[in-house]
PDB file of C-alpha atoms in Angstrom:
ATOM      1  CA  MET O   1      -0.016  -0.004  -0.021  1.00  0.00           C
ATOM      2  CA  SER O   2       1.362   3.382  -0.915  1.00  0.00           C
ATOM      3  CA  ALA O   3       2.022   6.196   1.487  1.00  0.00           C
ATOM      4  CA  LEU O   4      -0.820   8.173  -0.024  1.00  0.00           C
ATOM      5  CA  GLN O   5      -3.305   5.180   0.420  1.00  0.00           C
ATOM      6  CA  SER O   6      -2.240   4.573   3.946  1.00  0.00           C
ATOM      7  CA  THR O   7      -2.458   8.256   5.131  1.00  0.00           C
ATOM      8  CA  ASP O   8      -4.630  11.058   3.326  1.00  0.00           C
ATOM      9  CA  PHE O   9      -6.696   8.940   0.884  1.00  0.00           C
ATOM     10  CA  LYS O  10      -8.061   6.749   3.662  1.00  0.00           C
ATOM     11  CA  HIS O  11      -9.665   9.839   5.147  1.00  0.00           C
ATOM     12  CA  GLY O  12     -10.639  11.172   1.694  1.00  0.00           C
ATOM     13  CA  ILE O  13      -8.254  14.059   1.792  1.00  0.00           C
ATOM     14  CA  ARG O  14      -6.272  14.682  -1.356  1.00  0.00           C
ATOM     15  CA  PRO O  15      -2.683  16.333  -0.253  1.00  0.00           C
ATOM     16  CA  ILE O  16      -1.751  19.472  -1.764  1.00  0.00           C
ATOM     17  CA  ALA O  17       1.823  20.995  -2.383  1.00  0.00           C
ATOM     18  CA  VAL O  18       1.689  24.889  -2.716  1.00  0.00           C
ATOM     19  CA  PHE O  19       4.755  26.388  -4.440  1.00  0.00           C
ATOM     20  CA  ASP O  20       6.037  29.888  -4.516  1.00  0.00           C
ATOM     21  CA  LEU O  21       6.886  31.066  -8.010  1.00  0.00           C
ATOM     22  CA  ASP O  22       9.939  33.413  -8.330  1.00  0.00           C
ATOM     23  CA  GLY O  23      13.031  31.785  -6.957  1.00  0.00           C
ATOM     24  CA  THR O  24      11.257  28.496  -6.238  1.00  0.00           C
ATOM     25  CA  LEU O  25       9.642  27.119  -9.388  1.00  0.00           C
ATOM     26  CA  VAL O  26      11.077  29.523 -11.870  1.00  0.00           C
ATOM     27  CA  ASP O  27      14.397  31.365 -12.173  1.00  0.00           C
ATOM     28  CA  THR O  28      12.821  34.708 -13.280  1.00  0.00           C
ATOM     29  CA  ALA O  29      15.836  36.783 -12.309  1.00  0.00           C
ATOM     30  CA  PRO O  30      17.117  37.077 -15.962  1.00  0.00           C
ATOM     31  CA  ASP O  31      13.891  38.789 -17.136  1.00  0.00           C
ATOM     32  CA  LEU O  32      13.398  40.922 -13.880  1.00  0.00           C
ATOM     33  CA  THR O  33      17.110  42.112 -14.280  1.00  0.00           C
ATOM     34  CA  ALA O  34      16.544  42.975 -17.880  1.00  0.00           C
ATOM     35  CA  SER O  35      13.488  44.922 -16.889  1.00  0.00           C
ATOM     36  CA  LEU O  36      15.235  46.807 -14.078  1.00  0.00           C
ATOM     37  CA  ASN O  37      18.103  47.679 -16.505  1.00  0.00           C
ATOM     38  CA  HIS O  38      15.591  49.020 -18.954  1.00  0.00           C
ATOM     39  CA  CYS O  39      14.425  51.442 -16.302  1.00  0.00           C
ATOM     40  CA  LEU O  40      17.817  52.502 -15.394  1.00  0.00           C
ATOM     41  CA  HIS O  41      18.819  53.005 -19.042  1.00  0.00           C
ATOM     42  CA  LEU O  42      15.847  55.373 -19.435  1.00  0.00           C
ATOM     43  CA  HIS O  43      17.441  57.585 -16.810  1.00  0.00           C
ATOM     44  CA  GLY O  44      20.931  57.298 -17.920  1.00  0.00           C
ATOM     45  CA  MET O  45      21.999  54.944 -15.152  1.00  0.00           C
ATOM     46  CA  ALA O  46      24.456  52.012 -15.432  1.00  0.00           C
ATOM     47  CA  PRO O  47      23.182  48.501 -15.722  1.00  0.00           C
ATOM     48  CA  VAL O  48      23.370  46.058 -12.825  1.00  0.00           C
ATOM     49  CA  CYS O  49      24.412  42.518 -12.991  1.00  0.00           C
ATOM     50  CA  ILE O  50      21.958  39.676 -12.433  1.00  0.00           C
ATOM     51  CA  GLU O  51      23.871  38.174  -9.456  1.00  0.00           C
ATOM     52  CA  THR O  52      23.503  41.559  -7.746  1.00  0.00           C
ATOM     53  CA  VAL O  53      19.756  41.675  -8.328  1.00  0.00           C
ATOM     54  CA  ARG O  54      19.056  37.957  -7.515  1.00  0.00           C
ATOM     55  CA  PRO O  55      18.637  38.275  -3.701  1.00  0.00           C
ATOM     56  CA  PHE O  56      15.991  40.966  -4.471  1.00  0.00           C
ATOM     57  CA  ALA O  57      14.245  39.210  -7.377  1.00  0.00           C
ATOM     58  CA  GLY O  58      11.439  37.803  -5.388  1.00  0.00           C
ATOM     59  CA  HIS O  59      10.546  41.020  -3.496  1.00  0.00           C
ATOM     60  CA  GLY O  60       8.815  42.947  -6.497  1.00  0.00           C
ATOM     61  CA  SER O  61       9.785  45.802  -8.646  1.00  0.00           C
ATOM     62  CA  ARG O  62       9.658  48.632  -6.005  1.00  0.00           C
ATOM     63  CA  ALA O  63      12.284  46.757  -4.004  1.00  0.00           C
ATOM     64  CA  MET O  64      14.587  46.216  -6.976  1.00  0.00           C
ATOM     65  CA  LEU O  65      14.367  49.693  -8.104  1.00  0.00           C
ATOM     66  CA  ARG O  66      15.032  51.189  -4.562  1.00  0.00           C
ATOM     67  CA  ALA O  67      17.916  48.831  -4.274  1.00  0.00           C
ATOM     68  CA  ALA O  68      19.369  49.753  -7.514  1.00  0.00           C
ATOM     69  CA  TYR O  69      19.166  53.634  -6.791  1.00  0.00           C
ATOM     70  CA  GLY O  70      20.795  52.745  -3.451  1.00  0.00           C
ATOM     71  CA  TRP O  71      23.641  51.095  -4.988  1.00  0.00           C
ATOM     72  CA  ALA O  72      24.150  54.003  -7.206  1.00  0.00           C
ATOM     73  CA  ASN O  73      23.873  56.437  -4.252  1.00  0.00           C
ATOM     74  CA  THR O  74      21.167  58.295  -6.316  1.00  0.00           C
ATOM     75  CA  GLU O  75      17.856  59.591  -4.759  1.00  0.00           C
ATOM     76  CA  LEU O  76      14.746  58.045  -5.854  1.00  0.00           C
ATOM     77  CA  PRO O  77      11.704  60.333  -5.288  1.00  0.00           C
ATOM     78  CA  GLU O  78       8.426  58.524  -4.924  1.00  0.00           C
ATOM     79  CA  ASP O  79       6.817  60.068  -8.004  1.00  0.00           C
ATOM     80  CA  MET O  80       9.747  58.777  -9.935  1.00  0.00           C
ATOM     81  CA  LEU O  81       9.428  55.370  -8.321  1.00  0.00           C
ATOM     82  CA  GLU O  82       5.860  55.000  -9.519  1.00  0.00           C
ATOM     83  CA  ARG O  83       6.889  55.894 -13.092  1.00  0.00           C
ATOM     84  CA  HIS O  84       9.638  53.454 -13.016  1.00  0.00           C
ATOM     85  CA  VAL O  85       7.153  50.707 -11.762  1.00  0.00           C
ATOM     86  CA  GLU O  86       4.940  51.375 -14.661  1.00  0.00           C
ATOM     87  CA  ASN O  87       7.795  51.127 -17.136  1.00  0.00           C
ATOM     88  CA  PHE O  88       9.301  48.133 -15.425  1.00  0.00           C
ATOM     89  CA  LEU O  89       6.000  46.237 -15.468  1.00  0.00           C
ATOM     90  CA  THR O  90       5.229  47.129 -19.123  1.00  0.00           C
ATOM     91  CA  TYR O  91       8.619  45.868 -20.234  1.00  0.00           C
ATOM     92  CA  TYR O  92       8.535  42.892 -18.035  1.00  0.00           C
ATOM     93  CA  GLU O  93       5.095  41.629 -19.310  1.00  0.00           C
ATOM     94  CA  ALA O  94       6.196  42.140 -22.891  1.00  0.00           C
ATOM     95  CA  ASN O  95       9.598  40.019 -22.209  1.00  0.00           C
ATOM     96  CA  ILE O  96       8.480  37.813 -19.321  1.00  0.00           C
ATOM     97  CA  ALA O  97       9.822  34.574 -20.587  1.00  0.00           C
ATOM     98  CA  VAL O  98      12.642  35.453 -22.613  1.00  0.00           C
ATOM     99  CA  GLY O  99      15.422  34.089 -20.145  1.00  0.00           C
ATOM    100  CA  SER O 100      13.252  32.738 -17.455  1.00  0.00           C
ATOM    101  CA  THR O 101      13.109  28.929 -16.943  1.00  0.00           C
ATOM    102  CA  ALA O 102      11.984  26.260 -14.512  1.00  0.00           C
ATOM    103  CA  PHE O 103      14.745  25.465 -12.034  1.00  0.00           C
ATOM    104  CA  PRO O 104      16.396  22.104 -12.637  1.00  0.00           C
ATOM    105  CA  GLY O 105      14.311  19.159 -11.688  1.00  0.00           C
ATOM    106  CA  ALA O 106      11.271  21.406 -10.880  1.00  0.00           C
ATOM    107  CA  VAL O 107       9.076  19.976 -13.727  1.00  0.00           C
ATOM    108  CA  GLU O 108      10.060  16.362 -12.999  1.00  0.00           C
ATOM    109  CA  ALA O 109       9.128  17.100  -9.241  1.00  0.00           C
ATOM    110  CA  LEU O 110       5.670  18.329 -10.374  1.00  0.00           C
ATOM    111  CA  ASP O 111       5.155  15.170 -12.411  1.00  0.00           C
ATOM    112  CA  ARG O 112       6.154  12.999  -9.526  1.00  0.00           C
ATOM    113  CA  LEU O 113       3.853  14.694  -7.122  1.00  0.00           C
ATOM    114  CA  SER O 114       0.926  14.695  -9.650  1.00  0.00           C
ATOM    115  CA  GLN O 115       1.419  11.076 -10.273  1.00  0.00           C
ATOM    116  CA  ALA O 116       1.358  10.357  -6.490  1.00  0.00           C
ATOM    117  CA  GLY O 117      -1.976  11.973  -6.317  1.00  0.00           C
ATOM    118  CA  PHE O 118      -1.144  15.513  -5.105  1.00  0.00           C
ATOM    119  CA  THR O 119      -2.937  18.628  -5.958  1.00  0.00           C
ATOM    120  CA  LEU O 120      -0.609  21.465  -6.830  1.00  0.00           C
ATOM    121  CA  ALA O 121      -1.006  25.266  -6.514  1.00  0.00           C
ATOM    122  CA  VAL O 122       1.030  28.502  -6.695  1.00  0.00           C
ATOM    123  CA  CYS O 123       0.985  31.185  -4.060  1.00  0.00           C
ATOM    124  CA  THR O 124       3.007  33.984  -5.166  1.00  0.00           C
ATOM    125  CA  ASN O 125       3.575  37.707  -4.333  1.00  0.00           C
ATOM    126  CA  LYS O 126       3.675  38.443  -8.011  1.00  0.00           C
ATOM    127  CA  SER O 127       0.338  39.683  -9.330  1.00  0.00           C
ATOM    128  CA  GLU O 128      -2.076  36.863 -10.283  1.00  0.00           C
ATOM    129  CA  ARG O 129      -2.273  38.029 -14.035  1.00  0.00           C
ATOM    130  CA  LEU O 130       1.444  38.118 -14.437  1.00  0.00           C
ATOM    131  CA  ALA O 131       1.976  34.790 -12.639  1.00  0.00           C
ATOM    132  CA  LYS O 132      -0.581  33.192 -15.108  1.00  0.00           C
ATOM    133  CA  VAL O 133       1.053  34.912 -18.051  1.00  0.00           C
ATOM    134  CA  LEU O 134       4.563  33.586 -17.018  1.00  0.00           C
ATOM    135  CA  LEU O 135       3.273  30.047 -16.408  1.00  0.00           C
ATOM    136  CA  ASP O 136       1.277  29.995 -19.609  1.00  0.00           C
ATOM    137  CA  SER O 137       4.437  31.065 -21.574  1.00  0.00           C
ATOM    138  CA  LEU O 138       6.396  28.328 -19.913  1.00  0.00           C
ATOM    139  CA  GLY O 139       3.533  25.712 -20.505  1.00  0.00           C
ATOM    140  CA  LEU O 140       2.959  25.054 -16.943  1.00  0.00           C
ATOM    141  CA  SER O 141      -0.067  26.623 -15.988  1.00  0.00           C
ATOM    142  CA  THR O 142      -2.469  23.644 -16.570  1.00  0.00           C
ATOM    143  CA  ARG O 143      -0.522  21.733 -13.868  1.00  0.00           C
ATOM    144  CA  PHE O 144      -1.967  23.763 -11.120  1.00  0.00           C
ATOM    145  CA  ALA O 145      -5.434  23.761  -9.494  1.00  0.00           C
ATOM    146  CA  ALA O 146      -4.972  27.301  -8.324  1.00  0.00           C
ATOM    147  CA  ILE O 147      -2.657  30.200  -9.188  1.00  0.00           C
ATOM    148  CA  CYS O 148      -3.022  33.052  -6.697  1.00  0.00           C
ATOM    149  CA  GLY O 149      -1.189  36.343  -6.567  1.00  0.00           C
ATOM    150  CA  TYR O 150      -0.703  39.106  -4.026  1.00  0.00           C
ATOM    151  CA  ASP O 151      -4.018  40.625  -5.543  1.00  0.00           C
ATOM    152  CA  SER O 152      -6.181  37.348  -5.379  1.00  0.00           C
ATOM    153  CA  PHE O 153      -7.129  37.941  -1.627  1.00  0.00           C
ATOM    154  CA  PRO O 154      -7.221  40.846   0.715  1.00  0.00           C
ATOM    155  CA  ALA O 155      -3.804  40.106   2.200  1.00  0.00           C
ATOM    156  CA  ARG O 156      -0.554  38.687   0.855  1.00  0.00           C
ATOM    157  CA  LYS O 157       2.167  36.292   2.263  1.00  0.00           C
ATOM    158  CA  PRO O 158       3.159  35.998   4.924  1.00  0.00           C
ATOM    159  CA  ASP O 159      -0.448  36.751   5.986  1.00  0.00           C
ATOM    160  CA  PRO O 160      -2.077  33.281   6.430  1.00  0.00           C
ATOM    161  CA  ARG O 161      -5.215  34.336   4.424  1.00  0.00           C
ATOM    162  CA  HIS O 162      -3.122  34.347   1.077  1.00  0.00           C
ATOM    163  CA  LEU O 163      -1.805  30.847   1.663  1.00  0.00           C
ATOM    164  CA  GLY O 164      -5.163  29.752   3.027  1.00  0.00           C
ATOM    165  CA  GLY O 165      -7.112  31.092   0.359  1.00  0.00           C
ATOM    166  CA  THR O 166      -4.869  29.549  -2.224  1.00  0.00           C
ATOM    167  CA  ILE O 167      -5.370  26.023  -0.675  1.00  0.00           C
ATOM    168  CA  ALA O 168      -9.166  26.588  -0.424  1.00  0.00           C
ATOM    169  CA  GLN O 169      -9.389  27.617  -4.079  1.00  0.00           C
ATOM    170  CA  ALA O 170      -7.654  24.504  -5.029  1.00  0.00           C
ATOM    171  CA  GLY O 171     -10.155  22.644  -3.222  1.00  0.00           C
ATOM    172  CA  ALA O 172      -7.867  21.220  -0.678  1.00  0.00           C
ATOM    173  CA  GLU O 173      -7.536  21.168   3.187  1.00  0.00           C
ATOM    174  CA  HIS O 174      -4.961  22.914   5.568  1.00  0.00           C
ATOM    175  CA  SER O 175      -4.525  19.597   7.429  1.00  0.00           C
ATOM    176  CA  SER O 176      -3.009  17.961   4.377  1.00  0.00           C
ATOM    177  CA  SER O 177      -0.856  20.839   2.738  1.00  0.00           C
ATOM    178  CA  VAL O 178       2.813  21.888   2.595  1.00  0.00           C
ATOM    179  CA  MET O 179       4.268  25.188   1.470  1.00  0.00           C
ATOM    180  CA  ILE O 180       7.397  25.093  -0.828  1.00  0.00           C
ATOM    181  CA  GLY O 181       9.419  28.260  -1.123  1.00  0.00           C
ATOM    182  CA  ASP O 182      12.581  30.096  -0.987  1.00  0.00           C
ATOM    183  CA  THR O 183      12.244  33.100   1.368  1.00  0.00           C
ATOM    184  CA  VAL O 184      11.321  33.616   4.946  1.00  0.00           C
ATOM    185  CA  THR O 185       8.043  35.204   3.573  1.00  0.00           C
ATOM    186  CA  ASP O 186       7.031  31.704   2.489  1.00  0.00           C
ATOM    187  CA  MET O 187       8.287  30.084   5.695  1.00  0.00           C
ATOM    188  CA  GLU O 188       6.445  32.549   7.853  1.00  0.00           C
ATOM    189  CA  ALA O 189       3.269  32.153   5.700  1.00  0.00           C
ATOM    190  CA  ALA O 190       3.293  28.446   6.444  1.00  0.00           C
ATOM    191  CA  ARG O 191       3.979  28.847  10.050  1.00  0.00           C
ATOM    192  CA  ASN O 192       1.133  31.353  10.528  1.00  0.00           C
ATOM    193  CA  LEU O 193      -1.157  28.971   8.894  1.00  0.00           C
ATOM    194  CA  GLY O 194       0.147  26.128  10.931  1.00  0.00           C
ATOM    195  CA  ILE O 195       1.361  23.948   8.172  1.00  0.00           C
ATOM    196  CA  ALA O 196       4.612  22.328   7.166  1.00  0.00           C
ATOM    197  CA  SER O 197       7.132  24.109   4.888  1.00  0.00           C
ATOM    198  CA  VAL O 198      10.141  23.236   2.700  1.00  0.00           C
ATOM    199  CA  LEU O 199      12.769  25.701   1.891  1.00  0.00           C
ATOM    200  CA  MET O 200      14.538  25.410  -1.414  1.00  0.00           C
ATOM    201  CA  SER O 201      18.008  26.494  -0.636  1.00  0.00           C
ATOM    202  CA  PHE O 202      19.064  27.461  -4.134  1.00  0.00           C
ATOM    203  CA  GLY O 203      16.429  30.023  -4.175  1.00  0.00           C
ATOM    204  CA  TYR O 204      16.812  33.879  -4.196  1.00  0.00           C
ATOM    205  CA  ASP O 205      16.929  34.779  -0.531  1.00  0.00           C
ATOM    206  CA  ALA O 206      17.214  31.411   1.538  1.00  0.00           C
ATOM    207  CA  ASN O 207      18.700  33.409   4.401  1.00  0.00           C
ATOM    208  CA  GLU O 208      19.403  32.268   8.037  1.00  0.00           C
ATOM    209  CA  GLN O 209      16.006  33.430   9.227  1.00  0.00           C
ATOM    210  CA  ALA O 210      14.322  31.478   6.528  1.00  0.00           C
ATOM    211  CA  ARG O 211      16.289  28.403   7.399  1.00  0.00           C
ATOM    212  CA  ALA O 212      15.328  28.538  11.010  1.00  0.00           C
ATOM    213  CA  MET O 213      11.945  28.855  10.302  1.00  0.00           C
ATOM    214  CA  ALA O 214      11.626  26.103   7.629  1.00  0.00           C
ATOM    215  CA  THR O 215      10.396  22.497   8.491  1.00  0.00           C
ATOM    216  CA  LYS O 216      12.795  20.982   6.001  1.00  0.00           C
ATOM    217  CA  ILE O 217      15.473  22.425   3.884  1.00  0.00           C
ATOM    218  CA  LEU O 218      16.264  20.954   0.491  1.00  0.00           C
ATOM    219  CA  PRO O 219      19.292  21.659  -1.914  1.00  0.00           C
ATOM    220  CA  THR O 220      17.655  20.284  -4.984  1.00  0.00           C
ATOM    221  CA  TYR O 221      14.235  19.160  -6.530  1.00  0.00           C
ATOM    222  CA  ASP O 222      15.638  15.651  -6.785  1.00  0.00           C
ATOM    223  CA  ASP O 223      14.843  15.406  -2.943  1.00  0.00           C
ATOM    224  CA  LEU O 224      11.356  16.606  -3.071  1.00  0.00           C
ATOM    225  CA  THR O 225       9.295  13.386  -3.059  1.00  0.00           C
ATOM    226  CA  ALA O 226       5.730  12.496  -2.132  1.00  0.00           C
ATOM    227  CA  LYS O 227       6.871  10.486   0.778  1.00  0.00           C
ATOM    228  CA  LEU O 228       8.836  13.331   2.273  1.00  0.00           C
ATOM    229  CA  LEU O 229       5.829  15.678   1.928  1.00  0.00           C
ATOM    230  CA  LEU O 230       3.461  13.267   3.448  1.00  0.00           C
ATOM    231  CA  GLU O 231       5.841  12.674   6.432  1.00  0.00           C
ATOM    232  CA  LEU O 232       6.089  16.530   6.849  1.00  0.00           C
ATOM    233  CA  MET O 233       2.326  16.859   6.851  1.00  0.00           C
ATOM    234  CA  ASP O 234       1.917  14.022   9.400  1.00  0.00           C
ATOM    235  CA  SER O 235       4.505  15.680  11.701  1.00  0.00           C
ATOM    236  CA  ALA O 236       2.768  19.009  11.475  1.00  0.00           C
ATOM    237  CA  GLY O 237      -0.638  17.384  12.100  1.00  0.00           C
ATOM    238  CA  SER O 238       0.699  15.607  15.179  1.00  0.00           C
ATOM    239  CA  GLY O 239       2.430  18.792  16.523  1.00  0.00           C
ATOM    240  CA  SER O 240       5.690  17.036  16.626  1.00  0.00           C
TER     241      SER O 240
END
């Protein structure tokens, strides 16, 4: 008897794996960096390299723009920031999957979990529309029962209403769910909802705070298995 049959399915509960998007499922840093450099170029500023941007890539356009101006020791007034954000998002949507690709092993992990009976979902602080455009462009969107962004609900990660709403929209239960991400925001969202979490340590900002908060830390998608996730769910449910 499989692990699924012996645990969740005997209670009629289908397990769900909820993934963050940027820095977890998809390496979006190349296209986010290009969008940032487009904005900097418009104002005669020097471009920044992808490795400098990468730790900020999962935190949104405003964070990246503020960081870039800080690196250049240049003031960024609020009205200019808003114009930059508009230019950034316009350019990004038009070039959303030029260099972005799924991380090594991610698609295979999705296949493994689906074949094991898991529901899959995405909970991202990207806008819902851009998340769907990106996943559509990469041919991945049909794998997910729900794709929810920062604007899908009244609150965003780490607020548990965002993650909880994603799980509910996918037709699943908190008691049989796990959050997979790459930042403290993802780990805190899982903790706030009372569910297990997996930190992918190759991600954009898997810092010490995120590591301390994660239920499990994995270096590659090869290690992400249905058996592991079920064990983490059982452990979270028992309070151990």
